[in-house]
Short mmCIF file of N, CA and C in Angstrom, two decimals:
data_model
loop_
_atom_site.label_atom_id
_atom_site.label_comp_id
_atom_site.label_asym_id
_atom_site.label_seq_id
_atom_site.Cartn_x
_atom_site.Cartn_y
_atom_site.Cartn_z
N MET Q 1288 0.84 -1.17 0.00
CA MET Q 1288 0.00 0.00 0.00
C MET Q 1288 0.89 1.25 0.00
N LYS Q 1289 0.54 2.19 -0.85
CA LYS Q 1289 1.31 3.41 -0.94
C LYS Q 1289 0.76 4.43 0.07
N THR Q 1290 1.61 4.87 0.99
CA THR Q 1290 1.16 5.80 2.02
C THR Q 1290 1.75 7.19 1.85
N LYS Q 1291 2.69 7.35 0.95
CA LYS Q 1291 3.34 8.64 0.75
C LYS Q 1291 2.50 9.51 -0.18
N LEU Q 1292 2.18 10.73 0.26
CA LEU Q 1292 1.43 11.67 -0.56
C LEU Q 1292 2.40 12.55 -1.34
N SER Q 1293 2.07 12.82 -2.58
CA SER Q 1293 2.89 13.74 -3.34
C SER Q 1293 2.54 15.17 -2.91
N LEU Q 1294 3.44 16.08 -3.17
CA LEU Q 1294 3.25 17.48 -2.76
C LEU Q 1294 2.05 18.10 -3.46
N SER Q 1295 1.86 17.80 -4.73
CA SER Q 1295 0.73 18.38 -5.46
C SER Q 1295 -0.61 17.85 -4.93
N LYS Q 1296 -0.65 16.59 -4.55
CA LYS Q 1296 -1.88 16.02 -3.99
C LYS Q 1296 -2.18 16.64 -2.62
N LEU Q 1297 -1.15 16.85 -1.82
CA LEU Q 1297 -1.33 17.47 -0.51
C LEU Q 1297 -1.82 18.91 -0.65
N ILE Q 1298 -1.26 19.65 -1.58
CA ILE Q 1298 -1.71 21.02 -1.83
C ILE Q 1298 -3.15 21.02 -2.32
N GLY Q 1299 -3.50 20.07 -3.16
CA GLY Q 1299 -4.88 19.97 -3.64
C GLY Q 1299 -5.87 19.69 -2.52
N ILE Q 1300 -5.50 18.80 -1.63
CA ILE Q 1300 -6.37 18.48 -0.49
C ILE Q 1300 -6.54 19.68 0.41
N LEU Q 1301 -5.45 20.37 0.72
CA LEU Q 1301 -5.52 21.53 1.60
C LEU Q 1301 -6.30 22.69 0.97
N SER Q 1302 -6.10 22.92 -0.33
CA SER Q 1302 -6.82 24.01 -0.99
C SER Q 1302 -8.32 23.70 -1.08
N THR Q 1303 -8.66 22.45 -1.32
CA THR Q 1303 -10.07 22.06 -1.37
C THR Q 1303 -10.72 22.20 0.00
N ALA Q 1304 -10.02 21.77 1.03
CA ALA Q 1304 -10.55 21.90 2.39
C ALA Q 1304 -10.70 23.36 2.79
N GLY Q 1305 -9.72 24.18 2.45
CA GLY Q 1305 -9.80 25.61 2.76
C GLY Q 1305 -10.91 26.30 2.00
N LEU Q 1306 -11.07 25.95 0.75
CA LEU Q 1306 -12.13 26.55 -0.06
C LEU Q 1306 -13.51 26.15 0.45
N ALA Q 1307 -13.66 24.89 0.82
CA ALA Q 1307 -14.94 24.44 1.36
C ALA Q 1307 -15.24 25.10 2.70
N ALA Q 1308 -14.23 25.24 3.54
CA ALA Q 1308 -14.42 25.89 4.84
C ALA Q 1308 -14.78 27.36 4.67
N ALA Q 1309 -14.13 28.04 3.73
CA ALA Q 1309 -14.44 29.45 3.49
C ALA Q 1309 -15.82 29.62 2.89
N SER Q 1310 -16.26 28.66 2.11
CA SER Q 1310 -17.58 28.75 1.51
C SER Q 1310 -18.68 28.50 2.54
N VAL Q 1311 -18.43 27.60 3.47
CA VAL Q 1311 -19.43 27.26 4.48
C VAL Q 1311 -19.47 28.30 5.60
N ALA Q 1312 -18.31 28.80 6.01
CA ALA Q 1312 -18.23 29.76 7.12
C ALA Q 1312 -17.44 31.00 6.72
N PRO Q 1313 -18.00 31.86 5.86
CA PRO Q 1313 -17.24 33.01 5.38
C PRO Q 1313 -16.94 34.05 6.46
N ASN Q 1314 -17.74 34.11 7.52
CA ASN Q 1314 -17.45 35.08 8.59
C ASN Q 1314 -16.15 34.77 9.31
N THR Q 1315 -15.80 33.49 9.39
CA THR Q 1315 -14.57 33.08 10.05
C THR Q 1315 -13.34 33.63 9.32
N PHE Q 1316 -13.42 33.70 8.01
CA PHE Q 1316 -12.29 34.16 7.20
C PHE Q 1316 -12.41 35.62 6.79
N ASN Q 1317 -13.38 36.34 7.35
CA ASN Q 1317 -13.60 37.77 7.06
C ASN Q 1317 -13.74 38.06 5.57
N ILE Q 1318 -14.55 37.27 4.89
CA ILE Q 1318 -14.77 37.44 3.46
C ILE Q 1318 -15.91 38.46 3.28
N PRO Q 1319 -15.70 39.48 2.43
CA PRO Q 1319 -16.74 40.49 2.23
C PRO Q 1319 -18.03 39.89 1.67
N VAL Q 1320 -19.13 40.54 1.99
CA VAL Q 1320 -20.45 40.05 1.56
C VAL Q 1320 -20.56 39.98 0.05
N THR Q 1321 -19.94 40.92 -0.65
CA THR Q 1321 -20.05 40.94 -2.12
C THR Q 1321 -19.31 39.78 -2.77
N MET Q 1322 -18.34 39.18 -2.08
CA MET Q 1322 -17.57 38.07 -2.64
C MET Q 1322 -18.16 36.71 -2.32
N ARG Q 1323 -19.08 36.62 -1.37
CA ARG Q 1323 -19.59 35.33 -0.91
C ARG Q 1323 -20.32 34.53 -1.98
N PRO Q 1324 -21.19 35.15 -2.80
CA PRO Q 1324 -21.83 34.33 -3.86
C PRO Q 1324 -20.81 33.79 -4.87
N TRP Q 1325 -19.79 34.60 -5.20
CA TRP Q 1325 -18.76 34.16 -6.14
C TRP Q 1325 -17.94 33.02 -5.54
N LEU Q 1326 -17.65 33.10 -4.27
CA LEU Q 1326 -16.91 32.04 -3.60
C LEU Q 1326 -17.71 30.75 -3.59
N PHE Q 1327 -19.00 30.87 -3.33
CA PHE Q 1327 -19.87 29.69 -3.32
C PHE Q 1327 -19.93 29.04 -4.71
N MET Q 1328 -20.09 29.86 -5.76
CA MET Q 1328 -20.13 29.31 -7.12
C MET Q 1328 -18.80 28.68 -7.51
N PHE Q 1329 -17.69 29.31 -7.12
CA PHE Q 1329 -16.38 28.76 -7.42
C PHE Q 1329 -16.17 27.43 -6.72
N THR Q 1330 -16.68 27.30 -5.50
CA THR Q 1330 -16.57 26.04 -4.76
C THR Q 1330 -17.33 24.92 -5.47
N ILE Q 1331 -18.51 25.24 -6.00
CA ILE Q 1331 -19.28 24.24 -6.73
C ILE Q 1331 -18.54 23.81 -8.00
N VAL Q 1332 -18.02 24.76 -8.74
CA VAL Q 1332 -17.27 24.44 -9.97
C VAL Q 1332 -16.03 23.62 -9.64
N TRP Q 1333 -15.32 24.01 -8.59
CA TRP Q 1333 -14.11 23.30 -8.17
C TRP Q 1333 -14.44 21.84 -7.82
N ALA Q 1334 -15.53 21.63 -7.09
CA ALA Q 1334 -15.93 20.27 -6.71
C ALA Q 1334 -16.31 19.45 -7.93
N LEU Q 1335 -17.01 20.07 -8.89
CA LEU Q 1335 -17.37 19.35 -10.11
C LEU Q 1335 -16.13 18.97 -10.93
N LEU Q 1336 -15.17 19.87 -11.00
CA LEU Q 1336 -13.95 19.57 -11.74
C LEU Q 1336 -13.17 18.44 -11.07
N LEU Q 1337 -13.11 18.46 -9.76
CA LEU Q 1337 -12.41 17.37 -9.06
C LEU Q 1337 -13.14 16.05 -9.23
N ALA Q 1338 -14.46 16.07 -9.12
CA ALA Q 1338 -15.23 14.84 -9.23
C ALA Q 1338 -15.20 14.26 -10.64
N SER Q 1339 -15.08 15.12 -11.64
CA SER Q 1339 -15.07 14.62 -13.02
C SER Q 1339 -13.68 14.14 -13.44
N GLY Q 1340 -12.67 14.39 -12.63
CA GLY Q 1340 -11.33 13.89 -12.93
C GLY Q 1340 -10.52 14.77 -13.84
N VAL Q 1341 -10.83 16.04 -13.93
CA VAL Q 1341 -10.08 16.95 -14.80
C VAL Q 1341 -8.63 17.08 -14.35
N PHE Q 1342 -8.39 17.05 -13.05
CA PHE Q 1342 -7.04 17.26 -12.53
C PHE Q 1342 -6.26 15.96 -12.34
N SER Q 1343 -6.81 14.86 -12.75
CA SER Q 1343 -6.11 13.57 -12.56
C SER Q 1343 -5.09 13.32 -13.63
#
């Protein structure tokens, strides 16, 4: 079993987790109200791209 993560995979996991956290709790990250809908839409697009395997 391969247990070593590559750097790009680790960065991808952290950026996805951070983006999801910012989308769910924007007050925690002090995101302006005008940017919140765009952040939410970007999170949906990002999840669809990951799920469809574009970055694989």
